[in-house]
């Protein structure tokens, strides 16, 4: 009589996903060590970042006439943009600009998620610059972690000193580049480094140096996740058709390691090899495989890391990709949906209004101030006289000749200059008086208009002529 030998199933079982302890971003002992990653999206992010950084630094050095092309002169309350000079009276343009920026952010976020954060936000760009210095001075992510845990030595001291010196140098350069938009750039650099800058300039440069050093060097994702309001209200603009960085659960699970030539389908495994590279390269330290998280800035680092792993394993790319929740669920993505169209229509209307307002900005302006000491005077000839101070503003960059006149009075005597020449970007104060026969004034208060003319340009400012009845 033979005995049956029991058969035991020894085929490998899918390994459960590793549970990782959450990173306490406020604890410096648990800081995120971002691993360097190369790939399509990282090259795109890097090129875009360098382009806008170069523009940020170079623009103040562009000359225009006897000044720099873009100069926001807060002291003189003049804001120069090449040939256009804006004054506080033109702040409607600034309001339009911020409204357009807000709706552009809403439109882009609804369509492509947080791509602004991942590719163009100064916090992200400068954080990656600081991380680049970390990699060059202290080494890769593992080396940096090992260095931080090691006791203090000459090697650790000089590397830490070099890194923070580089960070401070970048921060000072950034602060000076920002201040150059408000102070003439040549004067700024010379005065700052010769210790002749004003207290306001020194305070501004030091403040923005400290802010850049702290934000990009120490706080990093704390700014994005806990200080920036955009991370909090973005969910109001997201929907299931918004393009996000997403992990294909159906294709990736169950995850687990395997040999390159193994038939992972026969082993009951998905395409995810659980290498954790997507977590190691993430500047926010999140695991995108856990689903959509508000900390994700859509930088695409995890996509590049996963695509390289898929390529090595001879699997199709796109396990982690820019996609939508509907697409991940096997449904069709509706790109042209009412929400996105609505944002686009409003944004287009705002752009039209901005361009219309910009094209109708007059190169001159006239402010009229009545004499506050008396409503009117009577001359020795029996005429009623009103006194005004006219402020002629030349918004252009060149000197112009202006002609002044008044409408609304049948017969009026103009006492003062009617033709004045004003230098570019200056305000000319002109005291004048208007005198009229009281019998020609049927009302005690007559609406009048001061007319300022220069060539084909004309500016009209309303005022009043008071006769006392």
Coordinates of N, CA and C in Angstrom, one line a residue, residues 362 364 366 407 448-452 458-462:
X362 N -3.6 107.4 -22.1 CA -3.1 108.6 -22.8 C -1.7 108.9 -22.3
X364 N -0.5 111.5 -21.6 CA -0.5 112.7 -20.8 C -1.7 112.6 -19.9
X366 N -4.1 115.3 -16.9 CA -4.3 116.6 -16.3 C -5.1 116.4 -15.0
X407 N -13.7 124.6 -21.5 CA -15.0 124.6 -22.1 C -16.1 124.7 -21.1
X448 N -17.7 122.7 -15.9 CA -16.7 123.1 -17.0 C -15.8 121.9 -17.2
X449 N -15.0 122.0 -18.3 CA -14.0 121.0 -18.7 C -12.7 121.7 -19.1
X450 N -11.6 121.2 -18.5 CA -10.3 121.6 -18.9 C -9.8 120.7 -20.0
X451 N -9.3 121.2 -21.0 CA -8.8 120.4 -22.2 C -7.3 120.6 -22.3
X452 N -6.6 119.4 -22.3 CA -5.2 119.3 -22.5 C -4.9 118.7 -23.8
X458 N -5.5 114.2 -26.8 CA -6.3 115.1 -26.0 C -6.7 114.4 -24.7
X459 N -6.7 115.2 -23.6 CA -7.2 114.7 -22.3 C -8.1 115.8 -21.8
X460 N -9.3 115.3 -21.3 CA -10.3 116.2 -20.7 C -10.5 115.9 -19.3
X461 N -10.5 116.9 -18.4 CA -10.8 116.8 -17.0 C -11.9 117.7 -16.6
X462 N -12.9 117.1 -16.0 CA -14.1 117.9 -15.5 C -13.8 118.7 -14.2

